[in-house]
Coordinates of C-alpha atoms in Angstrom, one line a residue:
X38 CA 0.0 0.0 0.0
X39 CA 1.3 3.2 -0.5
X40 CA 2.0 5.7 1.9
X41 CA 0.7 9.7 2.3
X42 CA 2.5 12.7 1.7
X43 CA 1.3 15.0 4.2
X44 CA 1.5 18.9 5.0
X45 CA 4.2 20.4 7.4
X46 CA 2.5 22.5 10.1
X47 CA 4.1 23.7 13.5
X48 CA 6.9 21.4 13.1
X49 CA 5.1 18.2 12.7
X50 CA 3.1 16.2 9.8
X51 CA -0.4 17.8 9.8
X52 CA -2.9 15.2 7.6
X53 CA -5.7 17.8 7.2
X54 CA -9.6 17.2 7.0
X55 CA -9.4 16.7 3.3
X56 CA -9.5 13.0 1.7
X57 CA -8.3 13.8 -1.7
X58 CA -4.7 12.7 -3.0
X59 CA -3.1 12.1 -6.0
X60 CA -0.4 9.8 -6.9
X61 CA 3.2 9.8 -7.2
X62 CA 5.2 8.1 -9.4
X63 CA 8.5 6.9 -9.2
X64 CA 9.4 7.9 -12.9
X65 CA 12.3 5.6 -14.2
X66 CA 9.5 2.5 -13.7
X67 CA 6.2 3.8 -14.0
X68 CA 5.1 2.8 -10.5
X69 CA 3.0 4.8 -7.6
X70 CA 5.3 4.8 -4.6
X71 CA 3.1 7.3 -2.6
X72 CA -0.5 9.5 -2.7
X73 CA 0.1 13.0 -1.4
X74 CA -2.7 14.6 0.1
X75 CA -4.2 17.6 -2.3
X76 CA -5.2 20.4 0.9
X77 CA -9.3 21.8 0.9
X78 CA -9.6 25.4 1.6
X79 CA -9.8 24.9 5.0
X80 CA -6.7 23.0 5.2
X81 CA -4.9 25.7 3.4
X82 CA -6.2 28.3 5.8
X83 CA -4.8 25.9 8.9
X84 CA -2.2 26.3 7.2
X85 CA -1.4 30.0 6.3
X86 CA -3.3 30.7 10.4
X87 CA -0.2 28.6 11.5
X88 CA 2.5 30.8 10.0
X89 CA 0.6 34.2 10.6
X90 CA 0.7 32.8 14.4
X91 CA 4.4 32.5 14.4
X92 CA 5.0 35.6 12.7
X93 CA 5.5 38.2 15.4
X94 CA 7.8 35.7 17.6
X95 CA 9.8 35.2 14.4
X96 CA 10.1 39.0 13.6
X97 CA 10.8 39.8 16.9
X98 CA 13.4 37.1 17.2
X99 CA 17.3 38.8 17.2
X100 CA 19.3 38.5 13.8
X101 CA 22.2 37.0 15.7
X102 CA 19.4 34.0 16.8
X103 CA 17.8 33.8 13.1
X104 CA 21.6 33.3 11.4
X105 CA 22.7 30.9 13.8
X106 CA 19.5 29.1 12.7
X107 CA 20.4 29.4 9.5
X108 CA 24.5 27.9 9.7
X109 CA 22.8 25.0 11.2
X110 CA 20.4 24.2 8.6
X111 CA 23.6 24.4 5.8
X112 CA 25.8 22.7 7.9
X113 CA 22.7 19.8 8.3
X114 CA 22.3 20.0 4.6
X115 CA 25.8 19.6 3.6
X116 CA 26.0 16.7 5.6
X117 CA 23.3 14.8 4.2
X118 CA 22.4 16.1 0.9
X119 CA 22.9 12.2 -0.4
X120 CA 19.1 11.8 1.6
X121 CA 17.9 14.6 -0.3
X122 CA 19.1 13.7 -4.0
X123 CA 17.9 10.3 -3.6
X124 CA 14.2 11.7 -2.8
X125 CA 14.8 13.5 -5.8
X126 CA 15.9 10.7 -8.2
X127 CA 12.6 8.9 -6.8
X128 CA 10.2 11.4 -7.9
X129 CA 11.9 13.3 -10.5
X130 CA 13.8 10.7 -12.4
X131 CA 16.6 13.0 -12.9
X132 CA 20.2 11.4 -12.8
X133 CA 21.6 11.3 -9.0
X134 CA 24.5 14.1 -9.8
X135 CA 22.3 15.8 -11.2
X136 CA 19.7 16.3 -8.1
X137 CA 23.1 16.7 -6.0
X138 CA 23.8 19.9 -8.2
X139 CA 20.7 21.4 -7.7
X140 CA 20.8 20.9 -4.2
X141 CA 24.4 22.7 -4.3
X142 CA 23.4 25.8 -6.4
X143 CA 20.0 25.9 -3.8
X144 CA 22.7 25.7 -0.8
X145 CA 24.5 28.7 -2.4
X146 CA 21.4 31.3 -1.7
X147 CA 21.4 29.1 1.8
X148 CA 24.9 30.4 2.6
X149 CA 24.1 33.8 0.6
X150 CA 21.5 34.1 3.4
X151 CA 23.5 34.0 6.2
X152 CA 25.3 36.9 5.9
X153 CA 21.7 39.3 5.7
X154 CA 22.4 40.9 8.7
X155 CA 24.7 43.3 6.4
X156 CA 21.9 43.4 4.0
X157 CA 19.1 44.5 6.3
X158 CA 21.0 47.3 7.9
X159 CA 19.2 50.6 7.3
X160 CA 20.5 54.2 6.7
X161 CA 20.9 57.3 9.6
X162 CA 21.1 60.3 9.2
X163 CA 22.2 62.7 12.8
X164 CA 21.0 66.2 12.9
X165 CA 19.1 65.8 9.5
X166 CA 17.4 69.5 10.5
X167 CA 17.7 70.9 13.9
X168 CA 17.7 68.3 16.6
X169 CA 15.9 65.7 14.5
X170 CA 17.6 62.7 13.0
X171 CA 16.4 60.7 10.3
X172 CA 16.5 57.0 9.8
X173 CA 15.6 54.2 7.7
X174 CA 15.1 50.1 8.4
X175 CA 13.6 47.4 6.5
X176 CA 11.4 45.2 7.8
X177 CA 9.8 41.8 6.9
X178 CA 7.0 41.6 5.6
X179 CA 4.7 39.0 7.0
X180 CA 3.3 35.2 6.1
X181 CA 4.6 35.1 2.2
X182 CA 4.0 31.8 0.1
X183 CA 6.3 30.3 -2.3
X184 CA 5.0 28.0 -5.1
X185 CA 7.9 26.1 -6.8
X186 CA 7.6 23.7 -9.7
X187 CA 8.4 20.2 -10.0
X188 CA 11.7 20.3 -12.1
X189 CA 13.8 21.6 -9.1
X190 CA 11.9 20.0 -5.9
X191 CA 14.7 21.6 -3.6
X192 CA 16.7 24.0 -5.7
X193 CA 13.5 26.2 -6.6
X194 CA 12.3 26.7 -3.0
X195 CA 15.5 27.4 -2.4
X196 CA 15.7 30.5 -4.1
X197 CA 13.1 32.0 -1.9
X198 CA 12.5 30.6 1.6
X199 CA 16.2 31.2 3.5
X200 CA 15.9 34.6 2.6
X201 CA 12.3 35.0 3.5
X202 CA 13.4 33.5 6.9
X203 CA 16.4 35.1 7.4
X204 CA 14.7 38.3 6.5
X205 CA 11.8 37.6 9.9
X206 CA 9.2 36.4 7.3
X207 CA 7.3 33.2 7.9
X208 CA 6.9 30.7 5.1
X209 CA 4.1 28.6 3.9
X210 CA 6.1 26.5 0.3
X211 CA 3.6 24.8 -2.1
X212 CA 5.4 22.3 -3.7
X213 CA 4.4 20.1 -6.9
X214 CA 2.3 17.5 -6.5
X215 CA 4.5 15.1 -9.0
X216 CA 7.5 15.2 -6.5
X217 CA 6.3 16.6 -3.1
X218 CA 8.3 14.6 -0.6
X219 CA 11.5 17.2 -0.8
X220 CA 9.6 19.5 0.8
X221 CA 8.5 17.8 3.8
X222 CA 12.8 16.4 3.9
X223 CA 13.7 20.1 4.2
X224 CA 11.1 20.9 6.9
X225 CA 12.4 18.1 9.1
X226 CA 15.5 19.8 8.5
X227 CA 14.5 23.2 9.7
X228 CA 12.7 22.0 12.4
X229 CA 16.3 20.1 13.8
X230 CA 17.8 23.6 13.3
X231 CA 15.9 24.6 15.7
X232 CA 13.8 26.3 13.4
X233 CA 10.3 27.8 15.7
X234 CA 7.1 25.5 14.7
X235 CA 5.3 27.4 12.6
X236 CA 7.9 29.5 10.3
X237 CA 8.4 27.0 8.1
X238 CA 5.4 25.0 6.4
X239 CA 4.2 22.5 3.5
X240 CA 1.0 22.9 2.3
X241 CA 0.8 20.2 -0.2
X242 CA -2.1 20.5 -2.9
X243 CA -2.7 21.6 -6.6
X244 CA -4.9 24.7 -7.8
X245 CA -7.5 24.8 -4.5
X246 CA -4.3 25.0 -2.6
X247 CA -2.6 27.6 -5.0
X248 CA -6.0 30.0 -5.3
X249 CA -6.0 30.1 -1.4
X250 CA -3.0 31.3 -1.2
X251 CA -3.4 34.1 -3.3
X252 CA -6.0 35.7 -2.7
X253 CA -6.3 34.8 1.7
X254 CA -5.1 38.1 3.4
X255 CA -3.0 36.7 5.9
X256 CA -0.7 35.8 2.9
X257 CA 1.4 39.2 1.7
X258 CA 3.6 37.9 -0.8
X259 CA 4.0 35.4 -3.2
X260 CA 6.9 33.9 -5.1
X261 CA 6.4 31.5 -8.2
X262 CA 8.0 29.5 -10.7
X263 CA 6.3 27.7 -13.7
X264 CA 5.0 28.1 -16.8
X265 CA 3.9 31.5 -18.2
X266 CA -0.1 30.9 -18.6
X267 CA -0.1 30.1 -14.8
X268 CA 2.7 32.9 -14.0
X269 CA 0.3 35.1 -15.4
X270 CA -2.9 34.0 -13.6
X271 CA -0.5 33.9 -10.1
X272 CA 1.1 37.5 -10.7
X273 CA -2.6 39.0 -12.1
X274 CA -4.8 36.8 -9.0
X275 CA -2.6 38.2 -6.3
X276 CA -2.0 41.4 -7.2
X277 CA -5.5 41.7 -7.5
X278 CA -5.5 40.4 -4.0
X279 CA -3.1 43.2 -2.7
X280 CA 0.3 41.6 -2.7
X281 CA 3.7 41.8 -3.8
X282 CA 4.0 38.7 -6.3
X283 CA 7.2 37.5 -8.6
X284 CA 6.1 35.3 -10.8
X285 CA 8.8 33.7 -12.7
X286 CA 7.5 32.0 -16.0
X287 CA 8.7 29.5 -19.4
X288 CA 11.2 29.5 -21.7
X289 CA 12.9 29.5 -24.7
X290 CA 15.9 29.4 -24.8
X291 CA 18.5 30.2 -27.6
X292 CA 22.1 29.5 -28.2
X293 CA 23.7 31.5 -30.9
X294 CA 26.5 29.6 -32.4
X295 CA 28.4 32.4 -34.6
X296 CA 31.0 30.9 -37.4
X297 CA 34.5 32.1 -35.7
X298 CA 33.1 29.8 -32.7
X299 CA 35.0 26.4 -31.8
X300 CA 32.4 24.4 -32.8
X301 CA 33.8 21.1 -30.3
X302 CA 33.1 23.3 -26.9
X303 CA 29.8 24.5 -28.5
X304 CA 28.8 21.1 -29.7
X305 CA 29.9 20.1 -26.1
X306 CA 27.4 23.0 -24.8
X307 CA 24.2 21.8 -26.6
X308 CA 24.7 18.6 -25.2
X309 CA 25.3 19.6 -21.9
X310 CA 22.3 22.5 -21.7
X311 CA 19.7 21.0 -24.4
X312 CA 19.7 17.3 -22.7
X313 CA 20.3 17.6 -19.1
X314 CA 17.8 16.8 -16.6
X315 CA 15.9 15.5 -19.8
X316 CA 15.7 19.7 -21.0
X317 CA 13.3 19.8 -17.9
X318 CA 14.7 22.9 -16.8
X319 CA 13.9 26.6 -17.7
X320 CA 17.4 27.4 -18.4
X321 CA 17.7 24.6 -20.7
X322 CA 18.5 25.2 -24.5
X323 CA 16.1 24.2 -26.7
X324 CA 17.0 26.2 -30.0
X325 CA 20.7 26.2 -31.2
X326 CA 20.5 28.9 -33.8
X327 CA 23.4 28.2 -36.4
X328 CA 25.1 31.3 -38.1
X329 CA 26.3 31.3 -41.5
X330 CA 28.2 28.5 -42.9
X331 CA 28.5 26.2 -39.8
X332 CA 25.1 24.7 -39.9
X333 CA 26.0 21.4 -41.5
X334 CA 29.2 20.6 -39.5
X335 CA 28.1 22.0 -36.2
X336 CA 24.6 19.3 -36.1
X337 CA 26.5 16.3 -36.7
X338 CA 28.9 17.2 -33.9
X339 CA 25.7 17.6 -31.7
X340 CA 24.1 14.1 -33.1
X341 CA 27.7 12.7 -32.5
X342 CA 27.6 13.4 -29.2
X343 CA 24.1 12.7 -28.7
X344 CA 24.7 9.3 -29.5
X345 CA 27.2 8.7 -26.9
X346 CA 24.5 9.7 -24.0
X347 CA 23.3 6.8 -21.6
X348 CA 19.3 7.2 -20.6
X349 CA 18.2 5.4 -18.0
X350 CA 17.1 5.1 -14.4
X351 CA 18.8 7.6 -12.1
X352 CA 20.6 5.7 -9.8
X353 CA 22.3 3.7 -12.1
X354 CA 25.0 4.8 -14.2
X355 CA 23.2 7.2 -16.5
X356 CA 23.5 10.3 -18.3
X357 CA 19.8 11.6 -18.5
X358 CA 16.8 10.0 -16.5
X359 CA 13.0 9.7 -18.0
X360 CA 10.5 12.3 -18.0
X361 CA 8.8 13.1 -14.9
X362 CA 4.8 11.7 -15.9
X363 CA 4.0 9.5 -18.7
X364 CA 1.1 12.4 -19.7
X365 CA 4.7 14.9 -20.0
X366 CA 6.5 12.2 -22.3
X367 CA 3.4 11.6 -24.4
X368 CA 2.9 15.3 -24.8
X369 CA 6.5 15.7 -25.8
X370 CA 6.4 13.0 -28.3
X371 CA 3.8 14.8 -30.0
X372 CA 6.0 18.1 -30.4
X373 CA 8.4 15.6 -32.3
X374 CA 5.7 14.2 -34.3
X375 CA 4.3 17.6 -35.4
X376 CA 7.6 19.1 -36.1
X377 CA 8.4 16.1 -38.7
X378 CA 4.9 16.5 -39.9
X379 CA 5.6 20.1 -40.8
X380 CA 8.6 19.1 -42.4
X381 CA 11.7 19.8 -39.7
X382 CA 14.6 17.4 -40.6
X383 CA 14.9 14.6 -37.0
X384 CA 18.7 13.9 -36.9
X385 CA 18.7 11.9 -33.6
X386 CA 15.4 10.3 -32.7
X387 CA 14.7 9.5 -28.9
X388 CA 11.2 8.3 -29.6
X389 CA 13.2 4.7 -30.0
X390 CA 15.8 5.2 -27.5
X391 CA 17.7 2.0 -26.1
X392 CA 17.2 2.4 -22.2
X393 CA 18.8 0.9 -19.0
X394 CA 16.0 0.8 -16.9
X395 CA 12.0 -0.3 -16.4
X396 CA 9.9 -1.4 -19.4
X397 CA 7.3 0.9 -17.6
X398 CA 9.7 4.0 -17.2
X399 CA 9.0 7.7 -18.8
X400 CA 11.1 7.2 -21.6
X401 CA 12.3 9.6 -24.5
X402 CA 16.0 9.9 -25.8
X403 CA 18.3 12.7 -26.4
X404 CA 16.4 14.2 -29.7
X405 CA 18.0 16.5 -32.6
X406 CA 15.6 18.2 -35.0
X407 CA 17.1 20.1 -37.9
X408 CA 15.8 22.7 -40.2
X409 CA 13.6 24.0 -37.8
X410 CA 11.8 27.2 -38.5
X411 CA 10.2 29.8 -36.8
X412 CA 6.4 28.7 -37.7
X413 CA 6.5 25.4 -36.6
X414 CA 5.1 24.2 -32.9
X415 CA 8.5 22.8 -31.9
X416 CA 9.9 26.1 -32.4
X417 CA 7.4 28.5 -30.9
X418 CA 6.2 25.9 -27.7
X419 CA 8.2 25.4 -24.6
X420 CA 8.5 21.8 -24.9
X421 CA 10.3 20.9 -21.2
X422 CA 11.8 18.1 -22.8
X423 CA 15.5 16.6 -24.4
X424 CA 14.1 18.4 -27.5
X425 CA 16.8 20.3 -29.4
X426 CA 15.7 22.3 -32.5
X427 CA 18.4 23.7 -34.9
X428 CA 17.2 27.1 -36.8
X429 CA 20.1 28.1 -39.7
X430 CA 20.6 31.8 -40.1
X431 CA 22.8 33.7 -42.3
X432 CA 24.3 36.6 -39.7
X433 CA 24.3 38.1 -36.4
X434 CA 21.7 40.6 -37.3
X435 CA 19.3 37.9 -38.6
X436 CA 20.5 35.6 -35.1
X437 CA 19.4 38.6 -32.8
X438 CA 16.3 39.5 -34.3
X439 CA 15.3 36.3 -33.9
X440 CA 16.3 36.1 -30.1
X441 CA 14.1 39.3 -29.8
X442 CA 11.6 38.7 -31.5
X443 CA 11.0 36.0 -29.6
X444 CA 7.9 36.2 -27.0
X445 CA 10.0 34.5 -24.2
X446 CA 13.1 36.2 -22.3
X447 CA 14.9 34.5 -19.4
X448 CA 18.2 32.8 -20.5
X449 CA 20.0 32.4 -24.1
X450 CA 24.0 32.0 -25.4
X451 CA 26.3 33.4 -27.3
X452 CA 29.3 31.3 -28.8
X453 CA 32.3 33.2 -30.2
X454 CA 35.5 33.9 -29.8
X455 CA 34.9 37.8 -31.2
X456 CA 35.1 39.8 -28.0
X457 CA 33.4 42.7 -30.0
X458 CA 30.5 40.1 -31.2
X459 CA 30.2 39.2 -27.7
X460 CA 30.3 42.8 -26.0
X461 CA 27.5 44.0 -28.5
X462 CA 25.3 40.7 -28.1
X463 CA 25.1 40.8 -24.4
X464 CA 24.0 44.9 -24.2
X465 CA 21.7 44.1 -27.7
X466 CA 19.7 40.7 -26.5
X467 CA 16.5 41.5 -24.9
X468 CA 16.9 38.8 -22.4
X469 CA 17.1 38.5 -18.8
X470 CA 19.8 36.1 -18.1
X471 CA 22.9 36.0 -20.9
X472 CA 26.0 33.6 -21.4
X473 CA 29.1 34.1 -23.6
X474 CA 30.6 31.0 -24.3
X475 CA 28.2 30.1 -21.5
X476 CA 25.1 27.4 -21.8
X477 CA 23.3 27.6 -18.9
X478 CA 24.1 31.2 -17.4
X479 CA 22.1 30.7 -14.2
X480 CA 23.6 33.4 -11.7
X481 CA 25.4 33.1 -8.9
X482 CA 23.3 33.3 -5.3
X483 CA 24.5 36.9 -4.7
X484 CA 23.3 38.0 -8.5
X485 CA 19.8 37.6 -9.3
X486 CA 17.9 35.1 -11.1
X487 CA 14.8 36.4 -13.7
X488 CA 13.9 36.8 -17.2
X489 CA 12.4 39.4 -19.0
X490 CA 9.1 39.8 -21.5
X491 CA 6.6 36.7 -21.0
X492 CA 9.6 34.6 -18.8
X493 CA 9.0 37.1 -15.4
X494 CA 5.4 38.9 -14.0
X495 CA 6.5 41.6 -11.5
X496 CA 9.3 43.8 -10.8
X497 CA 11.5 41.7 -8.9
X498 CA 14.1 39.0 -9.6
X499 CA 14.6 36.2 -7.1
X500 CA 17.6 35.4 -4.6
X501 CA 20.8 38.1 -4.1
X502 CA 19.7 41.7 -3.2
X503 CA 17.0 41.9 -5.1
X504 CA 15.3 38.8 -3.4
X505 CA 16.2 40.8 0.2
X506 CA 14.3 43.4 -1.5
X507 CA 11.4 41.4 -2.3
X508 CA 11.1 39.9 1.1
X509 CA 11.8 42.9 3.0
X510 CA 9.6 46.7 3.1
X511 CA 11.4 49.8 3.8
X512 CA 10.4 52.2 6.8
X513 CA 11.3 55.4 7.3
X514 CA 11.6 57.5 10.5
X515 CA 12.0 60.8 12.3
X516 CA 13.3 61.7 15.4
X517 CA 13.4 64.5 17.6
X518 CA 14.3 65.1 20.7
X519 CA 12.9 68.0 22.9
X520 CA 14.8 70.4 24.9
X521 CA 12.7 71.4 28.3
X522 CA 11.4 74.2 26.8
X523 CA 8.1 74.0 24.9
X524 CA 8.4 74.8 21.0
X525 CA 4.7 76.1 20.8
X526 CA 1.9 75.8 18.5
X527 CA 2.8 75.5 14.7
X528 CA 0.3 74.6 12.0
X529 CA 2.6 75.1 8.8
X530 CA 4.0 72.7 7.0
X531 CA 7.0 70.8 8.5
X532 CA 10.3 72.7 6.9
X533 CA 14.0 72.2 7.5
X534 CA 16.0 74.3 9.1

């Protein structure tokens, strides 16, 4: 029988009144391994009452006590991130190095974190007009919600909640119901940090869960990764609502491959960027736009290479796991189908791929499509899937027009060695994350992480100063000291002197 996920409340598992689950699958063989409990409104609102509760002991609760909290969750996750990628692998299917580097780039903005007591201090001003001072501090913000997707389980929520804690905000993290279990690993971490119940919590569920949380009051910001048709309906819901929402959306992402590049390292790239995690990742490449005369040489590098790649079941020794439902793989298929239908050229075809694992696994294989162009479904779709399309251009010009005229804007590439290519293509590209030479240019923890166009809703970026910013509302105030003697009455308007 399989087990139930539950919700994380006050430091303990919390089952809620609601009956209704849905089942999670162990990707790499097709197989429920656990039902995780989808919240009713009422749940939710246990839920979101439990971090309001804790919010003033949490606020009030020194910096020096929050980052000691804080070094002892990283040092606890250090130690025994293998527990974390393995619940990962289970639910995911992604290759076990692969779930330990997420964990790693999600332990960055961990140990980025710990040093916000230099972030959080405010401005002063002494004698700003006679006897009054001026001063500024910034404060947290409340009960905020953080709704993460299912390709990073632990790297996502990551971004947000150790700054929303280390900033004196509570946290209520809606995970994905395909891999939910991370979520409740990391609370069990907290709560050994000595973490106070109620600051952390897992509210488990899918769109019931999600509309509670935007739109009930005792929520005052939300932070959200996923596709752009829900980043929209999340950014525009709890606005709506009164909040300050980031609502990070899809992809898709370009590579620009121009003809003084060395084609080996950018063949390399593709691989590396379109393939990886099985392209379920926002950051991953899914068009390689080919410059000039390069085209022909530079795709049968890629299909060379793509050949060479082992897919199979994560823990073994793989390259790229399955795909994370059979519904995801089917849909994916279809993409591959349509763009041969419309005529696209498929170089390297996973739909037959050779696998080391389950007959009943998620499977699609590393898959190359050439002679892409810009009508055609597997150009203009974010697929979320080892789908690589190749579009052939003549120049630069042509290459950045297309990157811009793209709807999508969060991450793209540009191979070269042409320092003056590379200088003009990173201020030119309307995108929000850029790499030169550079597949996967995801920022480091102290930078900030966020697209632009129909890849971000909102005016914030998450993680480094900007995410401080997010969680965090500035106050300003006036002092002023009286002498013994009585100023009198003065209706005017306050003026400096």
């Amino acid at each position: 029988m399989s087990t139930t996920i539950p919700h994380w409340v006050n430091n303990a598992e919390f089952a809620g009144s609601s009956t209704a689950t849905a089942p999670v699958t162990n990707p790499a063989t097709g197989e429920t391994t656990g039902r995780v409990a989808l919240a009713g409104i009422d749940d939710a609102r246990a839920v979101i009452d439990a971090a309001a509760a804790a919010y003033p002991g949490w606020r009030d609760t020194s910096l020096a006590k929050r980052t000691a909290i804080l070094f002892n969750f990283r040092e606890l996750l250090n130690a025994r991130k293998d527990e974390l990628a393995a619940i990962i692998t289970g639910e995911h299917g992604k290759v076990l190095s692969d779930a330990l580097g997420e964990i790693g780039r999600g332990q960055e903005v961990v140990e980025f974190a710990c040093g916000v007591p230099h972030l959080l201090k405010g401005g002063f001003t002494e004698n700003a007009s006679t006897n009054v001072d001026a001063h500024s501090s910034l404060q947290p913000l409340g009960p905020v919600a953080v709704i993460s997707p299912f390709n990073f389980p632990a790297m996502v929520p990551m971004w947000f909640f150790p700054i929303a804690i280390a900033t004196g905000n509570t946290v209520v993290l809606k995970p994905s119901e395909k891999d939910p279990s991370a979520s409740l690993w990391l609370a069990r971490l907290w709560a050994e940090a000595g973490l106070p119940p109620g600051v952390f919590n897992v509210l488990q569920g899918d769109k019931t869960a999600v509309d509670e949380l935007l739109v009930n009051p005792g929520i005052k910001a939300v932070s959200f990764v996923g596709s752009t048709p829900i980043a929209r309906h999340v950014y525009a819901t709890g606005c709506a609502a009164g909040k300050r929402v980031q609502a990070l959306g899809g992809a898709k992402n370009h590579a620009v491959v121009l003809p003084d590049a060395d084609l080996d390292v950018a063949a390399d790239a593709m691989i590396n960027a379109g393939f990886g995690s099985a392209g379920e990742r926002c950051m991953a490449i899914s068009v390689a736009v080919a410059v000039g005369p390069i085209a022909d040489e530079f795709v049968a590098k890629i299909a060379e290479r793509a050949a060479t790649i082992r897919t199979g079941d994560g823990t073994r020794d793989s390259d790229m796991g399955p795909l994370v439902t059979r519904e995801h793989r089917d849909k994916v298929i279809s993409y591959i189908d349509d763009g041969e239908t419309d005529g696209a050229k498929i170089v390297v075809d996973g739909r037959n791929v050779s696998v080391d694992g389950a007959d009943g696994g998620f499977w699609l294989g590393p898959t190359l499509i050439d002679h892409v162009t810009t009508d055609m479904s597997v150009y203009t779709d974010e697929i979320f899937g080892p789908v690589l399309a190749v579009v052939r251009v003549e120049s630069y010009d042509d290459a950045l027009r297309l990157v811009n005229a793209n709807p999508y804007g969060n991450g793209t590439a540009l191979f070269t060695n042409d320092g003056g290519a590379a200088r003009r293509f990173q201020k030119e590209v309307e995108v929000g994350m850029v790499g030169i030479n550079v597949a996967i240019p995801v920022p480091m923890a102290y930078y900030s992480f966020g697209g632009w166009k129909a890849s971000l809703f909102g005016d914030t970026h998450a993680h480094g100063v900007e995410g401080v910013h997010f969680f965090t509302r500035t106050k300003a105030v006036t002092t002023r000291w009286l002498d013994p003697s009585h100023g009198g009455i003065n209706l005017g308007f306050p003026q400096n002197a």
